[in-house]
mmCIF file of C-alpha atoms in Angstrom:
data_model
loop_
_atom_site.group_PDB
_atom_site.id
_atom_site.type_symbol
_atom_site.label_atom_id
_atom_site.label_comp_id
_atom_site.label_asym_id
_atom_site.label_seq_id
_atom_site.Cartn_x
_atom_site.Cartn_y
_atom_site.Cartn_z
ATOM 1 C CA MET A 230 44.902 -17.977 5.257
ATOM 2 C CA SER A 231 47.555 -15.650 5.812
ATOM 3 C CA ASP A 232 47.112 -11.473 5.976
ATOM 4 C CA ASN A 233 48.430 -10.854 2.606
ATOM 5 C CA TRP A 234 45.906 -12.745 1.067
ATOM 6 C CA GLU A 235 43.373 -11.146 2.626
ATOM 7 C CA ARG A 236 44.416 -7.699 2.283
ATOM 8 C CA GLY A 237 44.576 -8.457 -1.064
ATOM 9 C CA LEU A 238 41.344 -9.731 -2.099
ATOM 10 C CA GLU A 239 39.937 -6.189 0.204
ATOM 11 C CA ALA A 240 41.771 -4.078 -2.791
ATOM 12 C CA ALA A 241 40.525 -5.923 -5.398
ATOM 13 C CA ALA A 242 37.176 -4.861 -3.863
ATOM 14 C CA GLY A 243 37.853 -1.507 -3.382
ATOM 15 C CA GLY A 244 39.365 -1.742 0.189
ATOM 16 C CA LEU A 245 36.279 -3.930 1.371
ATOM 17 C CA GLN A 246 35.601 -7.887 1.582
ATOM 18 C CA PRO A 247 31.973 -8.417 -0.360
ATOM 19 C CA TRP A 248 31.097 -9.875 2.589
ATOM 20 C CA SER A 249 32.156 -7.479 5.119
ATOM 21 C CA PRO A 250 30.361 -7.015 8.095
ATOM 22 C CA ARG A 251 31.776 -3.196 7.987
ATOM 23 C CA GLN A 252 30.007 -3.094 4.713
ATOM 24 C CA ARG A 253 26.210 -3.062 4.094
ATOM 25 C CA GLU A 254 23.842 -2.560 1.137
ATOM 26 C CA GLN A 255 22.547 0.679 0.775
ATOM 27 C CA ASP A 256 19.171 1.032 2.138
ATOM 28 C CA PRO A 257 17.083 1.081 -0.872
ATOM 29 C CA PHE A 258 15.095 3.640 0.459
ATOM 30 C CA SER A 259 17.493 5.884 1.227
ATOM 31 C CA THR A 260 17.731 9.483 -0.005
ATOM 32 C CA GLY A 261 20.350 10.649 -2.357
ATOM 33 C CA PRO A 262 21.718 13.580 -3.982
ATOM 34 C CA ASP A 263 20.068 12.217 -7.475
ATOM 35 C CA ASP A 264 17.109 10.301 -6.104
ATOM 36 C CA PRO A 265 15.481 12.671 -4.069
ATOM 37 C CA PHE A 266 12.739 10.928 -1.237
ATOM 38 C CA ASN A 267 10.055 12.893 -2.945
ATOM 39 C CA CYS A 268 6.600 11.678 -2.121
ATOM 40 C CA LEU A 269 4.379 14.495 -3.660
ATOM 41 C CA ASP A 270 5.489 13.337 -7.318
ATOM 42 C CA GLU A 271 3.651 9.952 -6.923
ATOM 43 C CA VAL A 272 0.652 11.312 -6.144
ATOM 44 C CA ASP A 273 -2.194 12.755 -8.693
ATOM 45 C CA LEU A 274 -3.312 15.197 -5.604
ATOM 46 C CA PHE A 275 -0.606 16.714 -6.479
ATOM 47 C CA ALA A 276 -0.355 17.510 -10.000
ATOM 48 C CA ASP A 277 -1.415 20.712 -10.578
ATOM 49 C CA LEU A 278 1.347 22.480 -8.501
ATOM 50 C CA THR A 279 4.611 23.844 -10.269
ATOM 51 C CA ALA A 280 7.858 22.135 -9.629
ATOM 52 C CA GLU A 281 8.974 25.442 -7.213
ATOM 53 C CA GLU A 282 5.556 24.524 -5.114
ATOM 54 C CA VAL A 283 6.302 20.732 -4.990
ATOM 55 C CA ARG A 284 9.632 21.443 -3.803
ATOM 56 C CA ALA A 285 8.733 23.405 -1.353
ATOM 57 C CA MET A 286 5.832 21.213 0.263
ATOM 58 C CA HIS A 287 8.291 18.577 0.318
ATOM 59 C CA MET A 288 10.420 20.088 3.114
ATOM 60 C CA MET A 289 7.478 19.848 4.999
ATOM 61 C CA ALA A 290 7.015 16.051 3.946
ATOM 62 C CA PRO A 291 9.248 14.065 5.785
ATOM 63 C CA GLY A 292 10.107 10.485 4.589
ATOM 64 C CA ARG A 293 10.095 7.469 6.745
ATOM 65 C CA VAL A 294 10.006 3.817 5.658
ATOM 66 C CA PHE A 295 7.961 0.871 7.853
ATOM 67 C CA ARG A 296 9.607 -2.048 7.783
ATOM 68 C CA ARG A 297 6.878 -5.053 6.946
ATOM 69 C CA GLY A 298 4.680 -5.980 9.623
ATOM 70 C CA GLU A 299 5.188 -2.537 11.102
ATOM 71 C CA LEU A 300 2.032 -0.377 11.938
ATOM 72 C CA VAL A 301 2.068 3.088 10.739
ATOM 73 C CA PHE A 302 -0.592 3.736 13.161
ATOM 74 C CA SER A 303 -3.221 2.115 15.785
ATOM 75 C CA GLN A 304 -6.093 2.766 18.030
ATOM 76 C CA ALA A 305 -2.990 2.772 20.972
ATOM 77 C CA GLN A 306 -1.197 4.937 18.694
ATOM 78 C CA PRO A 307 -3.533 7.280 16.972
ATOM 79 C CA VAL A 308 -1.754 9.612 14.572
ATOM 80 C CA THR A 309 -3.505 12.786 13.193
ATOM 81 C CA ALA A 310 -1.814 13.670 9.951
ATOM 82 C CA LEU A 311 -2.137 12.808 6.063
ATOM 83 C CA PHE A 312 0.360 10.164 4.739
ATOM 84 C CA ILE A 313 1.234 9.615 1.866
ATOM 85 C CA LEU A 314 2.429 6.348 0.340
ATOM 86 C CA LYS A 315 5.683 6.439 -2.112
ATOM 87 C CA SER A 316 6.528 2.635 -2.628
ATOM 88 C CA GLY A 317 5.360 -0.880 -0.964
ATOM 89 C CA ARG A 318 2.200 -1.166 0.146
ATOM 90 C CA ILE A 319 -0.425 -0.794 3.636
ATOM 91 C CA ARG A 320 -3.071 -2.682 4.666
ATOM 92 C CA VAL A 321 -5.965 -0.417 6.581
ATOM 93 C CA PHE A 322 -7.926 -2.670 9.041
ATOM 94 C CA ARG A 323 -10.283 -3.071 11.557
ATOM 95 C CA VAL A 324 -10.405 -5.839 14.618
ATOM 96 C CA ALA A 325 -14.003 -6.945 15.698
ATOM 97 C CA GLU A 326 -14.966 -7.416 19.485
ATOM 98 C CA ASP A 327 -14.356 -11.063 18.655
ATOM 99 C CA GLY A 328 -10.646 -10.571 17.601
ATOM 100 C CA LYS A 329 -11.384 -11.024 14.063
ATOM 101 C CA ALA A 330 -9.238 -8.123 11.705
ATOM 102 C CA LEU A 331 -11.219 -6.974 8.874
ATOM 103 C CA THR A 332 -9.030 -5.873 6.136
ATOM 104 C CA MET A 333 -10.826 -2.510 4.629
ATOM 105 C CA ALA A 334 -8.158 -1.763 2.102
ATOM 106 C CA ILE A 335 -5.233 -2.486 0.439
ATOM 107 C CA LEU A 336 -3.198 0.848 -0.430
ATOM 108 C CA GLU A 337 -0.809 0.823 -3.472
ATOM 109 C CA PRO A 338 1.615 3.692 -4.416
ATOM 110 C CA GLY A 339 0.577 7.047 -4.739
ATOM 111 C CA ALA A 340 -2.154 6.655 -1.983
ATOM 112 C CA VAL A 341 -3.442 9.331 0.593
ATOM 113 C CA PHE A 342 -4.573 8.523 3.520
ATOM 114 C CA GLY A 343 -4.634 8.852 7.695
ATOM 115 C CA GLU A 344 -6.570 11.004 10.487
ATOM 116 C CA MET A 345 -7.567 14.335 9.321
ATOM 117 C CA LEU A 346 -10.797 15.656 10.288
ATOM 118 C CA LEU A 347 -9.929 19.036 8.392
ATOM 119 C CA VAL A 348 -10.199 16.693 5.279
ATOM 120 C CA GLY A 349 -13.466 14.587 6.271
ATOM 121 C CA GLN A 350 -10.901 11.684 6.700
ATOM 122 C CA ARG A 351 -11.349 9.116 9.335
ATOM 123 C CA MET A 352 -9.419 6.345 10.221
ATOM 124 C CA TYR A 353 -9.467 6.567 14.104
ATOM 125 C CA ASP A 354 -10.857 3.267 14.416
ATOM 126 C CA ASN A 355 -8.156 1.418 11.994
ATOM 127 C CA TYR A 356 -4.859 0.030 12.050
ATOM 128 C CA ALA A 357 -2.325 0.624 9.203
ATOM 129 C CA GLU A 358 0.192 -2.006 9.016
ATOM 130 C CA ALA A 359 2.727 -2.468 6.158
ATOM 131 C CA ILE A 360 2.241 -5.386 4.594
ATOM 132 C CA GLU A 361 6.210 -5.128 2.482
ATOM 133 C CA ASP A 362 8.650 -2.648 3.479
ATOM 134 C CA SER A 363 7.178 1.064 2.856
ATOM 135 C CA ALA A 364 8.187 4.541 2.334
ATOM 136 C CA ILE A 365 5.826 7.012 3.459
ATOM 137 C CA CYS A 366 5.683 10.940 3.548
ATOM 138 C CA GLN A 367 3.748 12.571 6.370
ATOM 139 C CA LEU A 368 1.950 15.931 6.273
ATOM 140 C CA GLY A 369 0.580 17.179 9.653
ATOM 141 C CA VAL A 370 -2.305 19.139 10.539
ATOM 142 C CA GLU A 371 -1.358 22.899 10.048
ATOM 143 C CA ASP A 372 0.731 21.907 6.515
ATOM 144 C CA VAL A 373 -2.335 20.420 5.463
ATOM 145 C CA GLU A 374 -4.691 23.658 6.524
ATOM 146 C CA ARG A 375 -2.725 25.667 5.021
ATOM 147 C CA TYR A 376 -1.378 24.248 2.057
ATOM 148 C CA LEU A 377 -3.856 21.931 0.433
ATOM 149 C CA ILE A 378 -7.422 23.116 1.991
ATOM 150 C CA SER A 379 -6.650 26.839 0.867
ATOM 151 C CA ASP A 380 -5.646 26.118 -2.641
ATOM 152 C CA PRO A 381 -8.745 25.494 -5.025
ATOM 153 C CA ARG A 382 -7.015 23.196 -6.945
ATOM 154 C CA ILE A 383 -5.971 20.360 -4.439
ATOM 155 C CA ALA A 384 -9.252 21.319 -2.281
ATOM 156 C CA ILE A 385 -11.148 19.748 -5.110
ATOM 157 C CA ARG A 386 -9.643 16.912 -5.488
ATOM 158 C CA ILE A 387 -10.087 16.314 -2.240
ATOM 159 C CA SER A 388 -13.399 16.320 -2.918
ATOM 160 C CA ARG A 389 -13.102 13.814 -4.926
ATOM 161 C CA LEU A 390 -10.505 11.525 -3.289
ATOM 162 C CA LEU A 391 -13.200 11.389 -0.590
ATOM 163 C CA GLY A 392 -16.119 10.867 -2.949
ATOM 164 C CA GLU A 393 -14.479 7.791 -4.159
ATOM 165 C CA GLN A 394 -13.538 6.282 -0.999
ATOM 166 C CA VAL A 395 -17.342 6.437 0.036
ATOM 167 C CA ALA A 396 -18.603 4.913 -2.317
ATOM 168 C CA ARG A 397 -15.734 2.418 -2.421
ATOM 169 C CA LEU A 398 -16.381 2.030 1.414
ATOM 170 C CA GLU A 399 -20.428 1.252 1.051
ATOM 171 C CA GLU A 400 -19.776 -1.148 -1.717
ATOM 172 C CA ARG A 401 -17.542 -3.235 0.578
ATOM 173 C CA LEU A 402 -19.718 -3.064 3.279
ATOM 174 C CA THR A 403 -23.055 -4.117 0.741
ATOM 175 C CA ASP A 404 -20.812 -6.652 -0.417
ATOM 176 C CA LEU A 405 -20.470 -8.256 3.187
ATOM 177 C CA ALA A 406 -23.533 -8.191 3.672
ATOM 178 C CA LEU A 407 -25.884 -9.671 0.551
ATOM 179 C CA ARG A 408 -23.626 -11.626 -2.043
ATOM 180 C CA PRO A 409 -21.996 -14.639 -1.697
ATOM 181 C CA LEU A 410 -18.426 -15.429 -1.099
ATOM 182 C CA SER A 411 -17.586 -16.211 -4.940
ATOM 183 C CA ALA A 412 -19.359 -13.240 -6.002
ATOM 184 C CA ARG A 413 -17.594 -10.821 -3.262
ATOM 185 C CA ALA A 414 -13.814 -13.037 -4.170
ATOM 186 C CA ALA A 415 -14.542 -12.535 -7.890
ATOM 187 C CA SER A 416 -15.368 -8.692 -7.546
ATOM 188 C CA ILE A 417 -12.129 -8.226 -4.684
ATOM 189 C CA LEU A 418 -10.082 -9.699 -7.710
ATOM 190 C CA LEU A 419 -10.979 -7.879 -10.162
ATOM 191 C CA SER A 420 -10.382 -4.743 -8.188
ATOM 192 C CA LEU A 421 -6.751 -5.651 -7.264
ATOM 193 C CA ASP A 422 -6.081 -6.383 -10.397
ATOM 194 C CA ALA A 423 -7.100 -2.558 -11.498
ATOM 195 C CA ALA A 424 -4.900 -1.317 -8.685
ATOM 196 C CA ALA A 425 -1.899 -3.440 -9.435
ATOM 197 C CA PRO A 426 1.000 -2.001 -11.189
ATOM 198 C CA SER A 427 1.837 -3.382 -14.369
ATOM 199 C CA GLY A 428 4.867 -5.736 -14.490
ATOM 200 C CA ARG A 429 7.950 -5.485 -15.955
ATOM 201 C CA PHE A 430 9.613 -6.205 -18.922
ATOM 202 C CA GLY A 431 6.423 -6.595 -20.690
ATOM 203 C CA GLN A 432 4.890 -9.063 -17.983
ATOM 204 C CA GLY A 433 1.228 -9.228 -17.015
ATOM 205 C CA LYS A 434 0.038 -7.527 -13.671
ATOM 206 C CA SER A 435 -0.273 -9.868 -10.693
ATOM 207 C CA ILE A 436 -1.885 -9.647 -7.651
ATOM 208 C CA ARG A 437 0.674 -10.152 -4.551
ATOM 209 C CA LEU A 438 -1.187 -11.469 -1.859
ATOM 210 C CA THR A 439 -1.588 -14.427 0.274
ATOM 211 C CA HIS A 440 -4.928 -16.138 0.663
ATOM 212 C CA GLU A 441 -5.169 -14.971 4.446
ATOM 213 C CA GLN A 442 -4.415 -11.090 2.891
ATOM 214 C CA ILE A 443 -7.609 -11.959 0.491
ATOM 215 C CA ALA A 444 -9.669 -13.805 3.368
ATOM 216 C CA GLY A 445 -9.292 -10.476 5.340
ATOM 217 C CA LEU A 446 -10.650 -8.500 2.511
ATOM 218 C CA LEU A 447 -13.216 -10.615 1.782
ATOM 219 C CA GLY A 448 -14.187 -11.153 5.777
ATOM 220 C CA ALA A 449 -13.880 -14.404 5.722
ATOM 221 C CA THR A 450 -12.019 -17.727 6.896
ATOM 222 C CA ARG A 451 -8.551 -18.730 5.374
ATOM 223 C CA GLU A 452 -10.270 -21.969 4.348
ATOM 224 C CA ALA A 453 -13.044 -20.743 2.527
ATOM 225 C CA THR A 454 -11.085 -18.395 0.824
ATOM 226 C CA SER A 455 -8.695 -20.819 -0.382
ATOM 227 C CA LYS A 456 -11.661 -23.006 -1.744
ATOM 228 C CA ALA A 457 -12.877 -20.580 -3.468
ATOM 229 C CA LEU A 458 -9.500 -19.444 -5.507
ATOM 230 C CA ALA A 459 -9.088 -23.316 -6.200
ATOM 231 C CA ASP A 460 -12.579 -23.310 -7.589
ATOM 232 C CA PHE A 461 -11.732 -20.056 -10.028
ATOM 233 C CA ALA A 462 -8.209 -22.021 -10.846
ATOM 234 C CA ALA A 463 -9.913 -25.174 -11.713
ATOM 235 C CA LYS A 464 -12.208 -22.851 -13.977
ATOM 236 C CA GLY A 465 -9.009 -21.201 -15.336
ATOM 237 C CA PHE A 466 -10.501 -17.744 -14.616
ATOM 238 C CA ILE A 467 -7.252 -17.321 -12.328
ATOM 239 C CA ARG A 468 -3.646 -18.765 -12.313
ATOM 240 C CA GLN A 469 -1.950 -19.462 -8.664
ATOM 241 C CA GLY A 470 1.522 -18.674 -7.894
ATOM 242 C CA ARG A 471 3.443 -18.756 -4.880
ATOM 243 C CA GLY A 472 2.130 -15.336 -2.970
ATOM 244 C CA ARG A 473 0.969 -14.592 -6.697
ATOM 245 C CA ILE A 474 -2.485 -14.685 -8.710
ATOM 246 C CA THR A 475 -2.935 -13.756 -12.503
ATOM 247 C CA ILE A 476 -6.314 -12.782 -13.655
ATOM 248 C CA GLN A 477 -6.651 -14.909 -17.012
ATOM 249 C CA ASN A 478 -10.652 -14.547 -17.678
ATOM 250 C CA PRO A 479 -11.775 -11.475 -16.439
ATOM 251 C CA SER A 480 -15.102 -11.694 -18.463
ATOM 252 C CA ALA A 481 -15.962 -14.885 -16.640
ATOM 253 C CA LEU A 482 -15.114 -13.280 -12.862
ATOM 254 C CA ARG A 483 -17.386 -10.292 -13.852
ATOM 255 C CA VAL A 484 -20.134 -12.615 -14.468
ATOM 256 C CA THR A 485 -19.268 -14.320 -10.825
ATOM 257 C CA ALA A 486 -18.666 -11.080 -9.133
ATOM 258 C CA GLY A 487 -22.634 -9.944 -9.966
ATOM 259 C CA SER A 488 -24.231 -13.059 -9.466
ATOM 260 C CA THR A 489 -26.209 -13.023 -6.169
ATOM 261 C CA ALA A 490 -27.350 -16.573 -5.704
ATOM 262 C CA LEU A 491 -26.092 -18.253 -2.448
#
């Protein structure tokens, strides 16, 4: 292959071959002049702020990308901060003495989480892991105290947010202690479906979790979880695909979620 032929290809491609190691695709989470990495626009917590207030707070909330499988924080590396999830998904989990991981929550874009005693948020015993590439902004203690707690508009929303989180945690603990696996699985699927973003181009919602990840939410083994989901699919309650679950009969799942029979 001649050098002239290679140079001709480079010229046609704008100076670089499309497979050139010197040319890399732009990071989808990188910032640009027309698409700033601003987490505050994604969160209901800041909905009452003016555009100028949002811009001012944005300067204090640096963004970072966590790749799939990377820990945002852990018991070994605790971080006293408030995190805002712009895109991607985060799994918050605990590890029992026997080494078993129990997923406490799967966080979707717009979620606020972290170790922040000023707002009553405790994550000290938890781990947070990116289950897909995730863009996250972070607010430090001083910023939270100065700009969030002192603003009654945001303080009220924080109180409501924390109350909802406590209610969800109590419901999860009750499920684990008292309800059969099928009821817990139905309840989790309904919750995940409610939180899932709408599909593109008019497509319906889908739950993008593996059986192992759902098992972590249920506090069950992957084998038992797969059996329960296969039973739901056989009854027409759900449709399963590769890493995706679509709910087809939410009414039947709600009936199953209310069951207490073992």
